PDB file of C-alpha atoms and ligand atoms in Angstrom:
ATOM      1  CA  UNK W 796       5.568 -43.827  -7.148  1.00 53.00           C
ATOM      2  CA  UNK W 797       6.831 -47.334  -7.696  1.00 47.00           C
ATOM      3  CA  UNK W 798       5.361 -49.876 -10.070  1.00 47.00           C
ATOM      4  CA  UNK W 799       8.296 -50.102 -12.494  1.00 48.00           C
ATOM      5  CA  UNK W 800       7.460 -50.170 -16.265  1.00 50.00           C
ATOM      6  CA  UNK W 801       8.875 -53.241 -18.221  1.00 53.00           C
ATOM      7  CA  UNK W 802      11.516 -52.829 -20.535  1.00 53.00           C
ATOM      8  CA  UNK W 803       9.084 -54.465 -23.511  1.00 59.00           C
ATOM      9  CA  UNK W 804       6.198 -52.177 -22.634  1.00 68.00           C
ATOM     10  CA  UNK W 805       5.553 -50.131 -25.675  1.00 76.00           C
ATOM     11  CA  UNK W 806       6.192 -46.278 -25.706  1.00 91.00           C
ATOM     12  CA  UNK W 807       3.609 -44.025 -25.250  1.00 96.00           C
ATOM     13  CA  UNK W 808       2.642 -40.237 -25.921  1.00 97.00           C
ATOM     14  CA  UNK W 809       1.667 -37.625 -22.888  1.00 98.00           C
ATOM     15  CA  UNK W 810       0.385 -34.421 -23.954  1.00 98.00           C
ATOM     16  CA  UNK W 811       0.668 -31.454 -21.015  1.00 98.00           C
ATOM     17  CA  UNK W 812      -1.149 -28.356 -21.338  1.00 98.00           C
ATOM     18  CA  UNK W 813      -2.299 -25.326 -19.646  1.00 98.00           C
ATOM     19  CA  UNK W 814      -1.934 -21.682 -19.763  1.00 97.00           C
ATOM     20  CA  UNK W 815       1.772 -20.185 -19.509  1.00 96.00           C
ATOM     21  CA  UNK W 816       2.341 -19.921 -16.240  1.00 97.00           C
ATOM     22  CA  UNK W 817       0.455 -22.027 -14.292  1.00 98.00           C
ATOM     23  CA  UNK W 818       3.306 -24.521 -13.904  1.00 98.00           C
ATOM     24  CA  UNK W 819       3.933 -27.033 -16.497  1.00 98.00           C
ATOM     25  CA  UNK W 820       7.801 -26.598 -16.979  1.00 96.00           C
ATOM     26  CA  UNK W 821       7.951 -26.625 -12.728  1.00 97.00           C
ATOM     27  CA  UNK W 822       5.554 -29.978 -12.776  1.00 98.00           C
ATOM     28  CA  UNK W 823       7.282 -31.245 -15.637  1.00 98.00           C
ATOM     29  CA  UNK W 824      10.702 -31.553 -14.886  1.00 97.00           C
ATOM     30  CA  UNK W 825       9.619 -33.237 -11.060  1.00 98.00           C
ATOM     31  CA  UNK W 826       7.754 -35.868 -12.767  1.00 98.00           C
ATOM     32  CA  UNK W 827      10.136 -36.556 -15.246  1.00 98.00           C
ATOM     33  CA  UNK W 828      12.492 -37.214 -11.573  1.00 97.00           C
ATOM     34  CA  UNK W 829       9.714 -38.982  -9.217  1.00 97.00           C
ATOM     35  CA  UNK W 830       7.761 -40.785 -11.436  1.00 98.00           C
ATOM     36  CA  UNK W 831       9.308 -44.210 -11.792  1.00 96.00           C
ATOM     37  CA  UNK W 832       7.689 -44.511 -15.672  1.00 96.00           C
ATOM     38  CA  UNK W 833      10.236 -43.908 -18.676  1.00 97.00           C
ATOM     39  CA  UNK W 834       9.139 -40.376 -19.210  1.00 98.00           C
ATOM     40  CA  UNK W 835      11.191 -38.166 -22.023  1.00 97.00           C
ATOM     41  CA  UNK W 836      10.275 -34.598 -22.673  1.00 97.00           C
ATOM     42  CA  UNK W 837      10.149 -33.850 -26.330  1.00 98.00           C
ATOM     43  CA  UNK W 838      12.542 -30.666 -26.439  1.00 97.00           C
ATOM     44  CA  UNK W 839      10.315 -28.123 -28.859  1.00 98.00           C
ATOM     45  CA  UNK W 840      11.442 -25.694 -31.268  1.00 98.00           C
ATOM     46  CA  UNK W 841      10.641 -22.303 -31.428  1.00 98.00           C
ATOM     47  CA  UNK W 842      11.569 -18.613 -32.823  1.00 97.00           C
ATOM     48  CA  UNK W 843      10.983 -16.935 -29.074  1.00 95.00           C
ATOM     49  CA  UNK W 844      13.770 -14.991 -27.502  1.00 94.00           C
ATOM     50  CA  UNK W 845      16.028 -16.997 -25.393  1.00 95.00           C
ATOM     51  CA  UNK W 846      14.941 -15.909 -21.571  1.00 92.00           C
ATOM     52  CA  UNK W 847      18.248 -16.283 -18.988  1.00 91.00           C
ATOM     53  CA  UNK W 848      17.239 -19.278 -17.638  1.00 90.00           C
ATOM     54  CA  UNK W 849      16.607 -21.060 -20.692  1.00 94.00           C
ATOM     55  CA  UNK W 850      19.325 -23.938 -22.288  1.00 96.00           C
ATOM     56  CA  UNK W 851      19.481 -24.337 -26.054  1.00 97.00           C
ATOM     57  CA  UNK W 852      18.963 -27.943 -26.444  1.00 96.00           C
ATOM     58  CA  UNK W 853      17.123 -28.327 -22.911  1.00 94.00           C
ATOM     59  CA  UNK W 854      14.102 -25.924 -22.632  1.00 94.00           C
ATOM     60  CA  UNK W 855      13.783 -25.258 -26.227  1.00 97.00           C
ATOM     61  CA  UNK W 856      16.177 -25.713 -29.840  1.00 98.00           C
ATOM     62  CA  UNK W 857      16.262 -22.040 -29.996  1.00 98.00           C
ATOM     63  CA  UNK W 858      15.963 -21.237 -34.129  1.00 98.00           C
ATOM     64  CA  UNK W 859      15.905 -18.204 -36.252  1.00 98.00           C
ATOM     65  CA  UNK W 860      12.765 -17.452 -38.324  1.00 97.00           C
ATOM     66  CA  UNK W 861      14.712 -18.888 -41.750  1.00 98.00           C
ATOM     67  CA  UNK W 862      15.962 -22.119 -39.755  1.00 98.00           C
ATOM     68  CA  UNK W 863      12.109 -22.584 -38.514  1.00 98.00           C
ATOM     69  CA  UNK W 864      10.962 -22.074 -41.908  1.00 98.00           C
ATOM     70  CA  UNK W 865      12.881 -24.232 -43.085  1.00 98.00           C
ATOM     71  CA  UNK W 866      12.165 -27.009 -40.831  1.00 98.00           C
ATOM     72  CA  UNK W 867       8.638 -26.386 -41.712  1.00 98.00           C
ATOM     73  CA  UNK W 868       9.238 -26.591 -45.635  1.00 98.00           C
ATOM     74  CA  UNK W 869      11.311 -30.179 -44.657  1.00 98.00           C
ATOM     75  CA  UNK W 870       8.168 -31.474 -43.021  1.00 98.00           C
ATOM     76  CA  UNK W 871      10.234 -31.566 -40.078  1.00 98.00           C
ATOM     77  CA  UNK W 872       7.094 -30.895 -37.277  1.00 98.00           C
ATOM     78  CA  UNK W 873       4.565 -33.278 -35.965  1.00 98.00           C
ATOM     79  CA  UNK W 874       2.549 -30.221 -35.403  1.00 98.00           C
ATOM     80  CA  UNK W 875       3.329 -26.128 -35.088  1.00 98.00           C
ATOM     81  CA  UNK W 876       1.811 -23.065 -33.853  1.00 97.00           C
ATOM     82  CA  UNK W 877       2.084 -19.236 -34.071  1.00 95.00           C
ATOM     83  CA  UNK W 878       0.673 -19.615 -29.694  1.00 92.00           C
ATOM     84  CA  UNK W 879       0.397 -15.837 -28.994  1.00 90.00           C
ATOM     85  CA  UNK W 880       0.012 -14.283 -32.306  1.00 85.00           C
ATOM     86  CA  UNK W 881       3.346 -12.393 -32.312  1.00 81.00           C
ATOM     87  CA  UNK W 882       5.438 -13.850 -34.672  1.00 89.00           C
ATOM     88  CA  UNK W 883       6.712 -16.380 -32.241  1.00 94.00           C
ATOM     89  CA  UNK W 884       6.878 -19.745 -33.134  1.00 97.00           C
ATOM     90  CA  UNK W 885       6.751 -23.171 -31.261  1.00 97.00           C
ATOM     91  CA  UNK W 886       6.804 -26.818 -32.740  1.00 98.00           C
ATOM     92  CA  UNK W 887       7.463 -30.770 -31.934  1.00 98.00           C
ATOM     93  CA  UNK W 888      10.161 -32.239 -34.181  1.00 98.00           C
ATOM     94  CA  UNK W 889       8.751 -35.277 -35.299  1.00 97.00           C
ATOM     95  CA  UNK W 890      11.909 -37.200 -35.161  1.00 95.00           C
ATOM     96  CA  UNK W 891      12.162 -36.621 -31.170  1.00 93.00           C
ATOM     97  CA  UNK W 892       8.692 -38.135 -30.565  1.00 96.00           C
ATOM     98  CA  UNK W 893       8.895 -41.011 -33.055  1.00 95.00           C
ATOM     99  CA  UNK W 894      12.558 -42.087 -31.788  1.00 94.00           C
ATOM    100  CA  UNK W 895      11.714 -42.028 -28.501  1.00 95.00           C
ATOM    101  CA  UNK W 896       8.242 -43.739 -28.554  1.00 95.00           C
ATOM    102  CA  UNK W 897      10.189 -46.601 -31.130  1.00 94.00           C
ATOM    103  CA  UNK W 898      12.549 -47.402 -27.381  1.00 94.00           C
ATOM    104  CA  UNK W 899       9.473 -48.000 -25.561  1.00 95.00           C
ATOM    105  CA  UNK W 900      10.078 -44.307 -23.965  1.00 97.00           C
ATOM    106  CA  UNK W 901       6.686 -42.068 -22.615  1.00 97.00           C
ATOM    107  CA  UNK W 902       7.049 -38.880 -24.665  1.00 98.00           C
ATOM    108  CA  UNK W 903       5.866 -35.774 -22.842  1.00 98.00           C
ATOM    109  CA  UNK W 904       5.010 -32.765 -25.026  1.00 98.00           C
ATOM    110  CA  UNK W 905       4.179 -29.919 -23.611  1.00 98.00           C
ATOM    111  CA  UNK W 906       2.326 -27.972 -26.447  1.00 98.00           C
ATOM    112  CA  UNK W 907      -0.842 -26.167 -26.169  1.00 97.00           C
ATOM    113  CA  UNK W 908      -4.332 -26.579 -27.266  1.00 97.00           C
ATOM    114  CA  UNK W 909      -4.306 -25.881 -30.952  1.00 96.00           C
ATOM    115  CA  UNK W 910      -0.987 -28.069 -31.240  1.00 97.00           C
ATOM    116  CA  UNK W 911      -2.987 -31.080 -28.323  1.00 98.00           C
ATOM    117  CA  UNK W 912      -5.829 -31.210 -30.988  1.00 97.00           C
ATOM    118  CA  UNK W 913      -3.684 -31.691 -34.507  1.00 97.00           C
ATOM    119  CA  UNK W 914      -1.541 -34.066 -32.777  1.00 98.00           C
ATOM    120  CA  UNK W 915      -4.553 -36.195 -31.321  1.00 97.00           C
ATOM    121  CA  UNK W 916      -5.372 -36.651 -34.630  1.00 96.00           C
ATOM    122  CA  UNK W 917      -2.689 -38.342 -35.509  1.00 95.00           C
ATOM    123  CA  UNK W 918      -2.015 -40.104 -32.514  1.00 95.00           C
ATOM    124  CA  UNK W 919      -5.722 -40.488 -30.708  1.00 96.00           C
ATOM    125  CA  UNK W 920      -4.342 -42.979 -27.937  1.00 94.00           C
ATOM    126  CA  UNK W 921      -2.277 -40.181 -26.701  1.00 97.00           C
ATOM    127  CA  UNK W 922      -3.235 -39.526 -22.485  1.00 97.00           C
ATOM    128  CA  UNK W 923      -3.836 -36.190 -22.639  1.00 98.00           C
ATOM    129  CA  UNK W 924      -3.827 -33.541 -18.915  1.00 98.00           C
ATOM    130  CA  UNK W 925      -4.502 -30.060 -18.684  1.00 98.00           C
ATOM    131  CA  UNK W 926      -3.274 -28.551 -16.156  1.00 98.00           C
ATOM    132  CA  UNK W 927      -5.580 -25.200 -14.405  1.00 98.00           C
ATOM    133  CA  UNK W 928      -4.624 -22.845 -12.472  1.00 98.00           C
ATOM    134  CA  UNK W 929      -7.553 -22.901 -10.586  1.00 97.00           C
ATOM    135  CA  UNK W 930      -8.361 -19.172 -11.256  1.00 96.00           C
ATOM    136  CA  UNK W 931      -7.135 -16.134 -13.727  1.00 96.00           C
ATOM    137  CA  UNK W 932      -5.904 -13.869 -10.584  1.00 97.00           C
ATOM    138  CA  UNK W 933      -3.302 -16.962  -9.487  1.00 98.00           C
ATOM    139  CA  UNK W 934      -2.065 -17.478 -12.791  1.00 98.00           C
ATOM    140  CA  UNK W 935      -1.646 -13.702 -13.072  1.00 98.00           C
ATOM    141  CA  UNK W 936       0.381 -13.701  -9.692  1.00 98.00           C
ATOM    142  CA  UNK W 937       2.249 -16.884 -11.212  1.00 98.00           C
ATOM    143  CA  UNK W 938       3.403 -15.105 -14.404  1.00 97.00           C
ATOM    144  CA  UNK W 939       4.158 -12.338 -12.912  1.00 97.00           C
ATOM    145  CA  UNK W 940       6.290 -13.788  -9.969  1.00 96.00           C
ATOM    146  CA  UNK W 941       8.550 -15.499 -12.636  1.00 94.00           C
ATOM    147  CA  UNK W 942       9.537 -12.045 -13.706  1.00 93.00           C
ATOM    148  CA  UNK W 943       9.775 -12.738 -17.288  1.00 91.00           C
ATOM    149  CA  UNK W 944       7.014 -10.777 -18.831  1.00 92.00           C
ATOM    150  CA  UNK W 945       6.622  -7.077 -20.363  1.00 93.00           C
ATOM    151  CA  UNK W 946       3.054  -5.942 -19.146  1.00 95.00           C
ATOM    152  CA  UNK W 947       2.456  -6.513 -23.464  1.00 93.00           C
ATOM    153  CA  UNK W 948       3.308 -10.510 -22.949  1.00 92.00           C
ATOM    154  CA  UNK W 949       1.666 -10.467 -19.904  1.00 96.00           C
ATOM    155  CA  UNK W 950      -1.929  -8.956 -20.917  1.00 95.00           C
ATOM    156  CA  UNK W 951      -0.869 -11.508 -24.335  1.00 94.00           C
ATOM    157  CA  UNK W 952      -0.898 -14.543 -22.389  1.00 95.00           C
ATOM    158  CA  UNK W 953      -3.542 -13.632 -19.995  1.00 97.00           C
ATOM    159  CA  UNK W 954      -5.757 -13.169 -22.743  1.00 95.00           C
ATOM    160  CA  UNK W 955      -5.000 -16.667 -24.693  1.00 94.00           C
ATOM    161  CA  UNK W 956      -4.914 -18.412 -21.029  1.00 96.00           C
ATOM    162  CA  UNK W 957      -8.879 -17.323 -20.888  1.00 96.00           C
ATOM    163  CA  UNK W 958      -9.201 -19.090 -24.439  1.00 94.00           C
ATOM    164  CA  UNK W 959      -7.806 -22.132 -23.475  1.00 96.00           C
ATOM    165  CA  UNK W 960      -9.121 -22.518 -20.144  1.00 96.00           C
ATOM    166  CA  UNK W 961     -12.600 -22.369 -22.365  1.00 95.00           C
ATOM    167  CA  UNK W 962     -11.041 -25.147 -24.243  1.00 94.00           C
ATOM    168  CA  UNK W 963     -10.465 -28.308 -22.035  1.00 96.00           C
ATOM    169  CA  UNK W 964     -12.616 -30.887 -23.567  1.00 96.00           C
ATOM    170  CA  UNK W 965     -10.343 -32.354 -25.426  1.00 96.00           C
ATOM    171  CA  UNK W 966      -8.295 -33.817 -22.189  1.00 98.00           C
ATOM    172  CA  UNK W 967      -9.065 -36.925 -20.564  1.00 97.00           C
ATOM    173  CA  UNK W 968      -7.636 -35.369 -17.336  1.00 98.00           C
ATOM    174  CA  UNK W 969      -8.088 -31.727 -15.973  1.00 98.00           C
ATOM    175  CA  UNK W 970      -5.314 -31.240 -12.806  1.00 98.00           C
ATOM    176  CA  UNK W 971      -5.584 -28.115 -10.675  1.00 98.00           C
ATOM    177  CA  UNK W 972      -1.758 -27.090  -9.534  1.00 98.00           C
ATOM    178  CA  UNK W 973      -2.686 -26.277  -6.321  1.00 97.00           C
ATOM    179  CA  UNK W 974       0.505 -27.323  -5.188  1.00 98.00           C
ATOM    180  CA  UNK W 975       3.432 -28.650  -6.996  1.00 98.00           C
ATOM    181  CA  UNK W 976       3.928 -31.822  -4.971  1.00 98.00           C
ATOM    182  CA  UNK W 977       0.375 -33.069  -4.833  1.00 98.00           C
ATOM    183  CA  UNK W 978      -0.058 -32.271  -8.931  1.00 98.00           C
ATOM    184  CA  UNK W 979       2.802 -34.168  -9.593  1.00 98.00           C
ATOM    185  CA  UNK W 980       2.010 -37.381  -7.492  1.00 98.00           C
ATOM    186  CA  UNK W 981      -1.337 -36.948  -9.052  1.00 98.00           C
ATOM    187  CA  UNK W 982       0.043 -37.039 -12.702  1.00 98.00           C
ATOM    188  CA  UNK W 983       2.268 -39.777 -12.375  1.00 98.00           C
ATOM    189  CA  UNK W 984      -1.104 -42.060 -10.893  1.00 97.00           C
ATOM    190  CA  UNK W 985      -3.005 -41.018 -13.502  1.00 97.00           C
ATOM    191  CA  UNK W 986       0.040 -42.097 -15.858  1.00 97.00           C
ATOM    192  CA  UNK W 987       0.526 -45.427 -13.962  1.00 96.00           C
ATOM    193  CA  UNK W 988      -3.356 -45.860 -14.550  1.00 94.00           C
ATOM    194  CA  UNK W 989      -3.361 -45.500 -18.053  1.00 94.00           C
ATOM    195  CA  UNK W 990      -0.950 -48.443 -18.846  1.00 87.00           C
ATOM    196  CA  UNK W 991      -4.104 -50.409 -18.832  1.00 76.00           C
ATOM    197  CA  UNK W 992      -6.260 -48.224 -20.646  1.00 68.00           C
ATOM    198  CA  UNK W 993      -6.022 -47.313 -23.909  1.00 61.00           C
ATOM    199  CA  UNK W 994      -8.424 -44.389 -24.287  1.00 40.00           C
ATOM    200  CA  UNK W 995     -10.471 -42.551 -21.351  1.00 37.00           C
ATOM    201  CA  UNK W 996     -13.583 -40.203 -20.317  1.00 38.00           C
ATOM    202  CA  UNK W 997     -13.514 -37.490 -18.795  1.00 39.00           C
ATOM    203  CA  UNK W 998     -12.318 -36.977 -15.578  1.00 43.00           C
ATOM    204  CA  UNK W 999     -11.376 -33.403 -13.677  1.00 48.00           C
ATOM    205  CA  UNK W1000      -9.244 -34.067 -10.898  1.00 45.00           C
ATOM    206  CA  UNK W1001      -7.911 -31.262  -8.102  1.00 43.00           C
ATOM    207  CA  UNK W1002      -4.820 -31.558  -5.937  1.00 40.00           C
ATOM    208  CA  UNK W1003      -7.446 -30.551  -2.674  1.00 31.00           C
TER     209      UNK W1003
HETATM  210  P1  LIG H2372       4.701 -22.724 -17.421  1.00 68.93           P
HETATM  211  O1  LIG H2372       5.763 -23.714 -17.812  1.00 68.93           O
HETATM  212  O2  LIG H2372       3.333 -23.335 -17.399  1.00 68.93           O
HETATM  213  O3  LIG H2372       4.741 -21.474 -18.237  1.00 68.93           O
HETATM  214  P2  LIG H2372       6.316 -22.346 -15.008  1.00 68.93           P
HETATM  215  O4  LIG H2372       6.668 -23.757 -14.668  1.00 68.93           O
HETATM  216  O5  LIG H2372       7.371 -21.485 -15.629  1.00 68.93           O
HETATM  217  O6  LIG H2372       4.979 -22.293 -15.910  1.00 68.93           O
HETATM  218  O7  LIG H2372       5.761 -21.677 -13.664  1.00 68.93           O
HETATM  219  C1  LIG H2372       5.406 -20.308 -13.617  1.00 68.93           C
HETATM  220  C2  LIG H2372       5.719 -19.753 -12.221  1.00 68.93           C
HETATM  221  O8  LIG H2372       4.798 -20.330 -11.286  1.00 68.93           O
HETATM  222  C3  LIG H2372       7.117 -20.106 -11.739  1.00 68.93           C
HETATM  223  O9  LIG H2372       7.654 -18.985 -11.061  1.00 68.93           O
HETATM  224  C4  LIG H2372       6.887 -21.287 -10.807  1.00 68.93           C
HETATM  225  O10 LIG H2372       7.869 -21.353  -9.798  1.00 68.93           O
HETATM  226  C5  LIG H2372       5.515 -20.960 -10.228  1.00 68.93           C
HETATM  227  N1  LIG H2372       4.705 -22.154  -9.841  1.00 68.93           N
HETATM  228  C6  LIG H2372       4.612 -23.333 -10.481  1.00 68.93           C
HETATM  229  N2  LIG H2372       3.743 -24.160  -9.850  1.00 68.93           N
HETATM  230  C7  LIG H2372       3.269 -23.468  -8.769  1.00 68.93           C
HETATM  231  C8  LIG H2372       2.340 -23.772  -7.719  1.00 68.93           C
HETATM  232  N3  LIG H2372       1.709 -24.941  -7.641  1.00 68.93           N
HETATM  233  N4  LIG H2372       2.102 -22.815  -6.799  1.00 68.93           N
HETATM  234  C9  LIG H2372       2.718 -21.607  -6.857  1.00 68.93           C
HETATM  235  N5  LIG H2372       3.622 -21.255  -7.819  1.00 68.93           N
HETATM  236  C10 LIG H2372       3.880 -22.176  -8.781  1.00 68.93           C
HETATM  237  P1  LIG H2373       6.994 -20.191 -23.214  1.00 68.93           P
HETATM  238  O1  LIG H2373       7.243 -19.099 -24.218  1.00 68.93           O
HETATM  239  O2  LIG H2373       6.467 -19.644 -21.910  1.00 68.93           O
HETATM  240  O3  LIG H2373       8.164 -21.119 -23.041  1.00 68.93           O
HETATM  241  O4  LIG H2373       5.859 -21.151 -23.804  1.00 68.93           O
HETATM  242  C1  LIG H2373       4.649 -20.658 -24.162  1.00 68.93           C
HETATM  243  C2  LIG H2373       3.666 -21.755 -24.542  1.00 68.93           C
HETATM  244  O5  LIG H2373       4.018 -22.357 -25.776  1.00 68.93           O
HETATM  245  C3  LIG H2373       3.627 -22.910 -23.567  1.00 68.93           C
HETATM  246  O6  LIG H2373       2.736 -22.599 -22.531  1.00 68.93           O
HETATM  247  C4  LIG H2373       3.170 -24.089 -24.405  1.00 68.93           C
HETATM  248  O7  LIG H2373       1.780 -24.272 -24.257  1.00 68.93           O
HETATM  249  C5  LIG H2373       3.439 -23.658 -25.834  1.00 68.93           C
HETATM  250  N1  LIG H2373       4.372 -24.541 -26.525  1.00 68.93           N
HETATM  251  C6  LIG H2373       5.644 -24.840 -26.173  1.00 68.93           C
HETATM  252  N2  LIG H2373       6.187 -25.692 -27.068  1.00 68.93           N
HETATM  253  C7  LIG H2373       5.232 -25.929 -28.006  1.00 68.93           C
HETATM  254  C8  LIG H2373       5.179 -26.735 -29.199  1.00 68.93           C
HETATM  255  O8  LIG H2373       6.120 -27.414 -29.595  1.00 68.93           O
HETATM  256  N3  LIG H2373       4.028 -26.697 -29.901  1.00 68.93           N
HETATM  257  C9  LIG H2373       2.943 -25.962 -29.519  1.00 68.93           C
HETATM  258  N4  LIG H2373       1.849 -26.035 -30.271  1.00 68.93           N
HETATM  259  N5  LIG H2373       2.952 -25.222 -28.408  1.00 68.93           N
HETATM  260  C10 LIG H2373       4.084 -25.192 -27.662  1.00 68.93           C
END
């Protein structure tokens, strides 16, 4: 993964999807250490429950429902969503993406579907990757091997995962995490690729 960026290069956004579960955070945080490109994560908000593992500041700012209203009412988000209908809210803070992409950084967000397609819209140049679990019975085993779901979050998630697996046309790129490895060396070429290209088709790629 070599092929160093140039310090003058302009900044660029990444948008990662998929269902919960099928391994964006794992994926995420190995590319943002292999991949010699200046990737960032954009650090969402949201009104969710802290889980054990989670950082304030690093996984998520963790906010109340007031202080999320709030940041709404300040025009604080690029984009926000309601993702599984239970009161829980996630957003990206505009001033994380716009700072970073003004010092020539590569923004990841790592938003879902409904948030991918308002944010296109602003920003249509955006590379955008979906990443598939291949099938609903490995993402099942997936979510529950992390151990963090009630059987009501589970069934929740299972159920929006089989809407937004029905909703991929929007990415350029479509990357099966067979294996963690592989979908990461596979995300950073596609990356490296698209310094020359502004826009894309089309293209589903597996880690087989
Ligand atoms: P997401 O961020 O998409 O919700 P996570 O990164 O939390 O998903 O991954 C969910 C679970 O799946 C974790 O326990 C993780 O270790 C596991 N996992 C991630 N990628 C793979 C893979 N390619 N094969 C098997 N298990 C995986
Ligand atoms: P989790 O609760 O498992 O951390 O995240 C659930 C889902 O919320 C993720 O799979 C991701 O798609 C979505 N998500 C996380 N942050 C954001 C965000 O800022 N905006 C939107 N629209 N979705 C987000």
């Amino acid at each position: 993964m070599t092929q160093k960026q140039s310090k003058s290069d302009p900044g660029k956004l990444v948008i990662i999807s998929g269902p919960s579960g099928v391994g964006k955070s794992t994926v995420v945080k190995k590319l943002l250490q292999q991949c010699d490109l200046p990737l960032e994560l954009s650090v969402s908000a949201t009104t969710r429950p802290r889980r054990e593992e989670d950082t304030d500041g690093v996984n998520y700012h963790f906010l109340t429902d007031e202080e999320f209203q709030q940041r709404v009412s300040s025009g604080d988000f690029l984009e926000y969503a309601e993702v599984f209908g239970h009161g829980h809210w996630y957003g990206t803070l505009k001033d994380q993406v716009s700072t970073g992409l003004n010092s020539g950084k590569w923004i990841v967000l790592e938003i879902d579907v409904e948030g991918a397609a308002r944010v296109l819209k602003l920003h249509p140049s955006a590379v955008t990757i979906f990443i598939h679990p291949g099938s609903l019975k490995e993402l099942r085993r997936r979510l529950e091997g992390r151990g963090t779901e009630t059987p009501e979050s589970l069934a929740r998630r299972l159920e929006v995962a089989g809407q937004e697996l029905a909703a991929t046309s929007i990415y350029q790129n479509i990357v099966t995490n067979d294996t963690v490895e592989q979908t990461v060396e596979l995300i950073c070429q596609l990356l490296m690729k698209s310094r020359n290209q502004p826009s894309g088709d089309n293209t589903e790629c597996t880690t087989n």
